Amino acid sequence: SYGDSCQNEAGKVVDMRPLNRICAFNAETGVMEAEAGVLLPDIIAHAAPYGFFPAVVPGTQFVTLGGAIANDVHGKNHHRRGTFGCHVESFTLLRSDGRTYYCSATDNARLFAATIGGMGLTGLILSASIRLMRVPSLDIVETATPFRDLGEFFELAQAADQANEYVVAWIDQLAGGHGRGRGLLFTGNHAEHGSHVALRASGNLSVPFQPPFNVLNRPFLTAFNAAYRWKKGRSTAPRRVGYQGFFFPLDGVGNWNRLYGPNGLFQHQSVVPEDVARRAVPALLAAAKRARQGSFLTVLKRFGSIRSPALLSFPRPGFT
């Protein structure tokens, strides 16, 4: 988990998932009102037949509407759509005094800004109204472009952002020597013709138990990264892929985190200004290498300049 986002050590957590109704949906405007416990797959399934999709989705679909707002999540298209909070119309907030507040950019505006990205510190989101974006289909036309090093990535990144809805790079973090900083730049756009039917995660693959040691050790990760780079980068031709595999690759393996053993994992994310990124990103990778820390999912993407309404939102212009 992200190590700096847990603000409630030894405290109580309210599971909002039982409050999971979609209350209203306008098929003309794409505005949906739903209870805070509704999950992202349910939002997608309800809206997709009408040609709508969440404007921003994170790396997993197993998040609630309230959680997406409280964390002001971002996705692969920050350069075009900003954060999740940019698409929140309003919400109802339950405060610790027992009162409920209707919050929007014009009503209780300070609470509105503090709650988006506020990690639940302002109260409990009961329901929310969000604005979805119109898409031609759920399918994604994906292109993978190999790059030899980080310098080449930075040369490709800006043009990729201008031409594509979704952009993200995968870095072979364990590669050394002449391969240091190599990776794949993935771009994606919704296919003009394709499926409007949302599918549930198959769950065919699952880790049934937690091993007593870390299976994802350095030799395994080195081999995995090399195989992944070969498989994904052997063709630069556009290919049609399902939205789940493009947005939520880890959701296809249930309980994948168990592979890290009893110690679990620590996920780190930084954002650095664009003018220092060419120095800072290699320095971050070098620091991880010195600490002998490896990963099969080291990603790099560009944050745009779209401001979130949140006071505490993580993204800012630069690279992350």
CSV table of C-alpha atoms in Angstrom, one decimal:
chain,number,residue,atom,x,y,z
A,1,SER,CA,0.0,0.0,0.0
A,2,TYR,CA,1.0,3.6,-0.3
A,3,GLY,CA,2.9,4.3,2.9
A,4,ASP,CA,1.9,7.9,3.5
A,5,SER,CA,-1.9,7.8,3.0
A,6,CYS,CA,-3.0,5.9,6.1
A,7,GLN,CA,-4.2,8.5,8.5
A,8,ASN,CA,-6.2,6.3,10.9
A,9,GLU,CA,-3.8,4.0,12.6
A,10,ALA,CA,-5.6,1.8,15.2
A,11,GLY,CA,-8.8,3.7,14.5
A,12,LYS,CA,-12.1,2.6,13.2
A,13,VAL,CA,-13.0,2.3,9.5
A,14,VAL,CA,-16.5,2.3,8.1
A,15,ASP,CA,-17.2,-0.1,5.2
A,16,MET,CA,-19.5,1.8,2.9
A,17,ARG,CA,-19.9,-1.0,0.3
A,18,PRO,CA,-23.4,-2.0,1.5
A,19,LEU,CA,-24.5,1.5,0.4
A,20,ASN,CA,-24.1,0.7,-3.3
A,21,ARG,CA,-27.1,1.9,-5.1
A,22,ILE,CA,-27.0,3.9,-8.3
A,23,CYS,CA,-29.8,6.5,-7.7
A,24,ALA,CA,-30.0,8.3,-11.0
A,25,PHE,CA,-28.3,8.5,-14.4
A,26,ASN,CA,-28.9,11.0,-17.1
A,27,ALA,CA,-28.2,9.2,-20.4
A,28,GLU,CA,-28.0,12.5,-22.2
A,29,THR,CA,-25.4,14.3,-20.0
A,30,GLY,CA,-23.6,11.4,-18.4
A,31,VAL,CA,-24.3,12.7,-14.9
A,32,MET,CA,-24.7,9.9,-12.4
A,33,GLU,CA,-25.8,10.1,-8.8
A,34,ALA,CA,-24.9,7.1,-6.6
A,35,GLU,CA,-24.3,6.0,-3.0
A,36,ALA,CA,-20.7,6.2,-1.9
A,37,GLY,CA,-20.2,2.4,-1.6
A,38,VAL,CA,-20.9,1.7,-5.3
A,39,LEU,CA,-17.8,0.1,-7.0
A,40,LEU,CA,-16.2,1.3,-10.2
A,41,PRO,CA,-17.3,-1.9,-12.1
A,42,ASP,CA,-20.9,-1.1,-11.3
A,43,ILE,CA,-20.6,2.4,-12.5
A,44,ILE,CA,-19.0,1.2,-15.8
A,45,ALA,CA,-21.6,-1.5,-16.3
A,46,HIS,CA,-24.5,0.9,-15.8
A,47,ALA,CA,-23.1,3.7,-18.0
A,48,ALA,CA,-21.4,1.7,-20.9
A,49,PRO,CA,-24.6,0.8,-22.8
A,50,TYR,CA,-25.3,4.5,-23.1
A,51,GLY,CA,-21.8,5.3,-24.4
A,52,PHE,CA,-20.3,6.7,-21.2
A,53,PHE,CA,-17.3,5.8,-19.1
A,54,PRO,CA,-15.6,7.3,-16.0
A,55,ALA,CA,-13.5,10.2,-17.1
A,56,VAL,CA,-10.7,9.1,-14.7
A,57,VAL,CA,-10.0,5.5,-13.5
A,58,PRO,CA,-7.1,4.4,-11.3
A,59,GLY,CA,-5.1,1.2,-11.7
A,60,THR,CA,-7.7,-1.0,-10.0
A,61,GLN,CA,-11.5,-1.1,-10.5
A,62,PHE,CA,-12.1,-2.4,-7.0
A,63,VAL,CA,-12.5,1.1,-5.5
A,64,THR,CA,-15.7,2.7,-4.2
A,65,LEU,CA,-17.1,6.0,-5.4
A,66,GLY,CA,-16.4,7.6,-2.0
A,67,GLY,CA,-12.9,6.2,-1.9
A,68,ALA,CA,-12.1,7.6,-5.4
A,69,ILE,CA,-13.2,11.0,-4.3
A,70,ALA,CA,-11.4,10.9,-0.9
A,71,ASN,CA,-8.2,9.9,-2.6
A,72,ASP,CA,-8.8,12.1,-5.7
A,73,VAL,CA,-7.5,9.3,-7.8
A,74,HIS,CA,-5.8,9.8,-11.1
A,75,GLY,CA,-5.3,7.7,-14.2
A,76,LYS,CA,-3.4,7.4,-17.5
A,77,ASN,CA,-5.1,10.5,-18.9
A,78,HIS,CA,-4.3,13.3,-16.4
A,79,HIS,CA,-2.9,15.4,-19.2
A,80,ARG,CA,-6.4,15.5,-20.7
A,81,ARG,CA,-8.9,15.0,-17.8
A,82,GLY,CA,-7.2,15.9,-14.6
A,83,THR,CA,-8.1,13.9,-11.5
A,84,PHE,CA,-11.3,12.2,-10.4
A,85,GLY,CA,-12.2,15.3,-8.4
A,86,CYS,CA,-12.4,17.4,-11.5
A,87,HIS,CA,-15.5,15.4,-12.5
A,88,VAL,CA,-17.4,15.5,-9.2
A,89,GLU,CA,-20.5,17.7,-9.3
A,90,SER,CA,-21.6,17.4,-5.7
A,91,PHE,CA,-21.8,15.0,-2.7
A,92,THR,CA,-23.5,14.6,0.6
A,93,LEU,CA,-21.2,14.6,3.6
A,94,LEU,CA,-21.9,13.3,7.1
A,95,ARG,CA,-19.8,15.2,9.7
A,96,SER,CA,-18.9,14.0,13.2
A,97,ASP,CA,-21.5,16.3,14.7
A,98,GLY,CA,-24.2,14.1,13.1
A,99,ARG,CA,-25.2,16.7,10.5
A,100,THR,CA,-25.2,16.2,6.8
A,101,TYR,CA,-24.0,18.8,4.3
A,102,TYR,CA,-24.6,19.2,0.6
A,103,CYS,CA,-21.3,20.2,-0.9
A,104,SER,CA,-20.4,21.5,-4.4
A,105,ALA,CA,-18.3,24.2,-5.9
A,106,THR,CA,-20.9,26.7,-4.9
A,107,ASP,CA,-22.5,25.1,-1.8
A,108,ASN,CA,-20.2,24.6,1.2
A,109,ALA,CA,-17.4,25.1,-1.2
A,110,ARG,CA,-14.6,24.9,1.4
A,111,LEU,CA,-15.8,21.5,2.6
A,112,PHE,CA,-16.1,20.5,-1.0
A,113,ALA,CA,-12.5,21.3,-1.7
A,114,ALA,CA,-11.2,19.8,1.6
A,115,THR,CA,-13.1,16.5,1.2
A,116,ILE,CA,-11.9,15.8,-2.4
A,117,GLY,CA,-8.5,14.2,-1.7
A,118,GLY,CA,-9.0,14.6,2.0
A,119,MET,CA,-8.6,10.9,2.9
A,120,GLY,CA,-11.9,10.9,4.9
A,121,LEU,CA,-10.6,13.5,7.4
A,122,THR,CA,-13.6,15.8,6.9
A,123,GLY,CA,-16.3,13.2,7.4
A,124,LEU,CA,-18.1,10.4,5.6
A,125,ILE,CA,-19.3,10.8,2.0
A,126,LEU,CA,-22.8,9.3,1.8
A,127,SER,CA,-23.5,9.8,-1.9
A,128,ALA,CA,-22.1,11.8,-4.8
A,129,SER,CA,-23.0,13.0,-8.3
A,130,ILE,CA,-20.3,12.6,-10.9
A,131,ARG,CA,-20.0,13.5,-14.6
A,132,LEU,CA,-18.9,10.7,-16.9
A,133,MET,CA,-17.4,11.2,-20.4
A,134,ARG,CA,-18.8,10.0,-23.7
A,135,VAL,CA,-16.8,7.3,-25.5
A,136,PRO,CA,-17.4,5.4,-28.7
A,137,SER,CA,-16.8,2.0,-27.1
A,138,LEU,CA,-15.2,0.3,-24.2
A,139,ASP,CA,-12.5,-1.3,-26.3
A,140,ILE,CA,-9.0,0.3,-26.4
A,141,VAL,CA,-6.7,0.7,-29.4
A,142,GLU,CA,-3.3,0.3,-27.8
A,143,THR,CA,0.2,0.9,-29.2
A,144,ALA,CA,3.5,-0.1,-27.5
A,145,THR,CA,6.6,1.8,-28.4
A,146,PRO,CA,10.0,0.6,-27.0
A,147,PHE,CA,12.5,3.1,-25.8
A,148,ARG,CA,16.2,2.5,-25.1
A,149,ASP,CA,16.6,4.8,-22.1
A,150,LEU,CA,14.9,7.6,-20.2
A,151,GLY,CA,16.2,10.2,-22.5
A,152,GLU,CA,14.4,8.7,-25.4
A,153,PHE,CA,11.2,8.4,-23.2
A,154,PHE,CA,11.2,12.1,-22.5
A,155,GLU,CA,11.5,12.8,-26.2
A,156,LEU,CA,8.5,10.6,-26.9
A,157,ALA,CA,6.3,11.7,-24.0
A,158,GLN,CA,5.1,15.1,-25.1
A,159,ALA,CA,4.0,14.1,-28.6
A,160,ALA,CA,2.3,11.0,-27.2
A,161,ASP,CA,0.3,13.1,-24.7
A,162,GLN,CA,-0.8,15.5,-27.5
A,163,ALA,CA,-2.0,12.6,-29.7
A,164,ASN,CA,-3.6,10.2,-27.3
A,165,GLU,CA,-6.2,10.0,-24.5
A,166,TYR,CA,-4.2,7.5,-22.4
A,167,VAL,CA,-0.4,7.5,-22.0
A,168,VAL,CA,1.8,5.5,-19.6
A,169,ALA,CA,5.3,4.0,-19.7
A,170,TRP,CA,6.6,0.8,-18.1
A,171,ILE,CA,10.2,0.9,-17.0
A,172,ASP,CA,12.4,-2.2,-16.8
A,173,GLN,CA,13.7,-1.1,-13.4
A,174,LEU,CA,16.1,-4.0,-13.0
A,175,ALA,CA,17.9,-3.6,-16.3
A,176,GLY,CA,21.5,-2.5,-16.0
A,177,GLY,CA,24.3,-1.5,-18.2
A,178,HIS,CA,23.3,-0.3,-21.7
A,179,GLY,CA,19.7,-1.3,-20.9
A,180,ARG,CA,19.3,1.0,-17.9
A,181,GLY,CA,16.1,3.0,-18.2
A,182,ARG,CA,14.7,1.0,-21.0
A,183,GLY,CA,11.0,0.4,-21.3
A,184,LEU,CA,7.8,0.6,-23.2
A,185,LEU,CA,5.5,3.6,-23.9
A,186,PHE,CA,1.9,2.6,-24.0
A,187,THR,CA,-0.7,4.8,-25.6
A,188,GLY,CA,-4.4,4.1,-25.9
A,189,ASN,CA,-7.7,5.5,-27.3
A,190,HIS,CA,-11.2,4.2,-27.2
A,191,ALA,CA,-12.0,2.3,-30.4
A,192,GLU,CA,-14.5,3.9,-32.7
A,193,HIS,CA,-16.4,0.7,-33.0
A,194,GLY,CA,-16.4,-1.9,-30.3
A,195,SER,CA,-18.2,-3.3,-27.2
A,196,HIS,CA,-20.5,-1.4,-25.0
A,197,VAL,CA,-20.9,-4.3,-22.6
A,198,ALA,CA,-18.9,-4.2,-19.3
A,199,LEU,CA,-17.4,-7.6,-18.2
A,200,ARG,CA,-16.7,-8.7,-14.7
A,201,ALA,CA,-13.2,-9.6,-13.8
A,202,SER,CA,-12.9,-13.3,-14.6
A,203,GLY,CA,-11.0,-14.3,-11.5
A,204,ASN,CA,-9.7,-17.4,-13.2
A,205,LEU,CA,-6.2,-16.8,-11.8
A,206,SER,CA,-5.8,-16.4,-8.0
A,207,VAL,CA,-3.1,-16.8,-5.4
A,208,PRO,CA,-4.8,-19.3,-3.0
A,209,PHE,CA,-2.5,-18.8,0.0
A,210,GLN,CA,0.4,-16.6,1.2
A,211,PRO,CA,3.8,-18.3,1.0
A,212,PRO,CA,6.2,-17.9,3.9
A,213,PHE,CA,8.7,-16.0,1.8
A,214,ASN,CA,8.7,-13.4,-1.0
A,215,VAL,CA,8.2,-15.2,-4.3
A,216,LEU,CA,8.8,-12.0,-6.3
A,217,ASN,CA,12.5,-12.0,-5.6
A,218,ARG,CA,15.1,-10.2,-7.7
A,219,PRO,CA,16.0,-13.2,-10.0
A,220,PHE,CA,12.4,-13.8,-10.7
A,221,LEU,CA,11.6,-10.1,-11.4
A,222,THR,CA,14.6,-9.8,-13.7
A,223,ALA,CA,13.4,-12.7,-15.8
A,224,PHE,CA,9.8,-11.5,-15.7
A,225,ASN,CA,10.7,-8.0,-16.8
A,226,ALA,CA,12.8,-9.3,-19.7
A,227,ALA,CA,9.9,-11.6,-20.9
A,228,TYR,CA,7.3,-8.8,-20.5
A,229,ARG,CA,9.4,-6.4,-22.5
A,230,TRP,CA,9.8,-9.0,-25.3
A,231,LYS,CA,6.1,-10.0,-25.4
A,232,LYS,CA,4.7,-6.5,-25.3
A,233,GLY,CA,7.3,-4.7,-27.4
A,234,ARG,CA,7.8,-7.2,-30.3
A,235,SER,CA,5.1,-5.4,-32.4
A,236,THR,CA,4.6,-1.6,-32.6
A,237,ALA,CA,1.4,-2.0,-34.6
A,238,PRO,CA,-1.8,-0.8,-33.0
A,239,ARG,CA,-3.9,-3.6,-31.4
A,240,ARG,CA,-7.3,-3.7,-30.0
A,241,VAL,CA,-7.5,-4.8,-26.3
A,242,GLY,CA,-10.1,-5.0,-23.7
A,243,TYR,CA,-10.5,-2.1,-21.3
A,244,GLN,CA,-9.9,-4.3,-18.2
A,245,GLY,CA,-6.5,-5.5,-19.4
A,246,PHE,CA,-5.5,-2.0,-20.3
A,247,PHE,CA,-6.7,-0.1,-17.2
A,248,PHE,CA,-6.7,-2.8,-14.5
A,249,PRO,CA,-4.0,-5.5,-15.4
A,250,LEU,CA,-3.5,-6.7,-11.8
A,251,ASP,CA,-7.2,-7.2,-11.2
A,252,GLY,CA,-7.0,-10.3,-13.3
A,253,VAL,CA,-5.0,-12.1,-10.6
A,254,GLY,CA,-6.9,-12.4,-7.3
A,255,ASN,CA,-4.9,-11.8,-4.2
A,256,TRP,CA,-1.7,-11.1,-6.2
A,257,ASN,CA,-0.2,-9.2,-3.2
A,258,ARG,CA,0.2,-12.5,-1.4
A,259,LEU,CA,3.1,-13.3,-3.6
A,260,TYR,CA,5.1,-10.8,-1.6
A,261,GLY,CA,4.9,-13.0,1.5
A,262,PRO,CA,4.1,-12.0,5.1
A,263,ASN,CA,6.0,-8.7,4.9
A,264,GLY,CA,3.9,-7.4,2.1
A,265,LEU,CA,5.0,-4.6,-0.1
A,266,PHE,CA,5.5,-0.9,0.0
A,267,GLN,CA,4.5,1.3,-2.9
A,268,HIS,CA,6.2,4.6,-3.5
A,269,GLN,CA,5.1,7.4,-5.9
A,270,SER,CA,6.8,10.7,-6.5
A,271,VAL,CA,6.0,13.6,-8.7
A,272,VAL,CA,8.8,15.9,-9.9
A,273,PRO,CA,8.6,19.1,-11.9
A,274,GLU,CA,9.1,18.8,-15.6
A,275,ASP,CA,12.3,20.9,-15.6
A,276,VAL,CA,14.1,18.6,-13.2
A,277,ALA,CA,12.6,15.3,-14.3
A,278,ARG,CA,15.5,14.3,-16.5
A,279,ARG,CA,17.8,14.3,-13.4
A,280,ALA,CA,15.3,13.3,-10.7
A,281,VAL,CA,13.8,10.2,-12.3
A,282,PRO,CA,17.2,8.5,-13.0
A,283,ALA,CA,18.2,9.4,-9.4
A,284,LEU,CA,15.0,7.7,-8.0
A,285,LEU,CA,15.7,4.5,-10.0
A,286,ALA,CA,19.4,4.6,-8.9
A,287,ALA,CA,18.3,4.9,-5.3
A,288,ALA,CA,16.0,1.9,-5.6
A,289,LYS,CA,18.8,-0.1,-7.2
A,290,ARG,CA,21.3,0.8,-4.4
A,291,ALA,CA,18.7,-0.4,-1.9
A,292,ARG,CA,18.3,-3.6,-3.9
A,293,GLN,CA,14.6,-3.0,-4.3
A,294,GLY,CA,13.0,-4.3,-7.5
A,295,SER,CA,9.5,-4.2,-9.1
A,296,PHE,CA,7.7,-5.7,-12.0
A,297,LEU,CA,5.4,-2.6,-12.2
A,298,THR,CA,7.5,0.5,-12.3
A,299,VAL,CA,5.5,3.1,-14.3
A,300,LEU,CA,6.2,6.6,-15.5
A,301,LYS,CA,3.7,9.1,-16.8
A,302,ARG,CA,3.3,12.8,-17.3
A,303,PHE,CA,0.9,15.0,-15.2
A,304,GLY,CA,-0.7,17.8,-17.0
A,305,SER,CA,-1.7,21.3,-15.9
A,306,ILE,CA,-5.4,20.7,-15.1
A,307,ARG,CA,-6.0,21.8,-11.5
A,308,SER,CA,-8.1,19.7,-9.2
A,309,PRO,CA,-10.7,21.4,-7.0
A,310,ALA,CA,-9.1,19.6,-4.1
A,311,LEU,CA,-6.9,21.3,-1.5
A,312,LEU,CA,-4.7,18.2,-1.0
A,313,SER,CA,-4.5,16.6,-4.4
A,314,PHE,CA,-1.3,14.7,-5.2
A,315,PRO,CA,-0.8,15.5,-8.9
A,316,ARG,CA,0.9,18.6,-10.2
A,317,PRO,CA,2.6,19.4,-13.5
A,318,GLY,CA,5.5,17.1,-14.1
A,319,PHE,CA,6.4,13.5,-14.2
A,320,THR,CA,5.4,10.7,-11.8
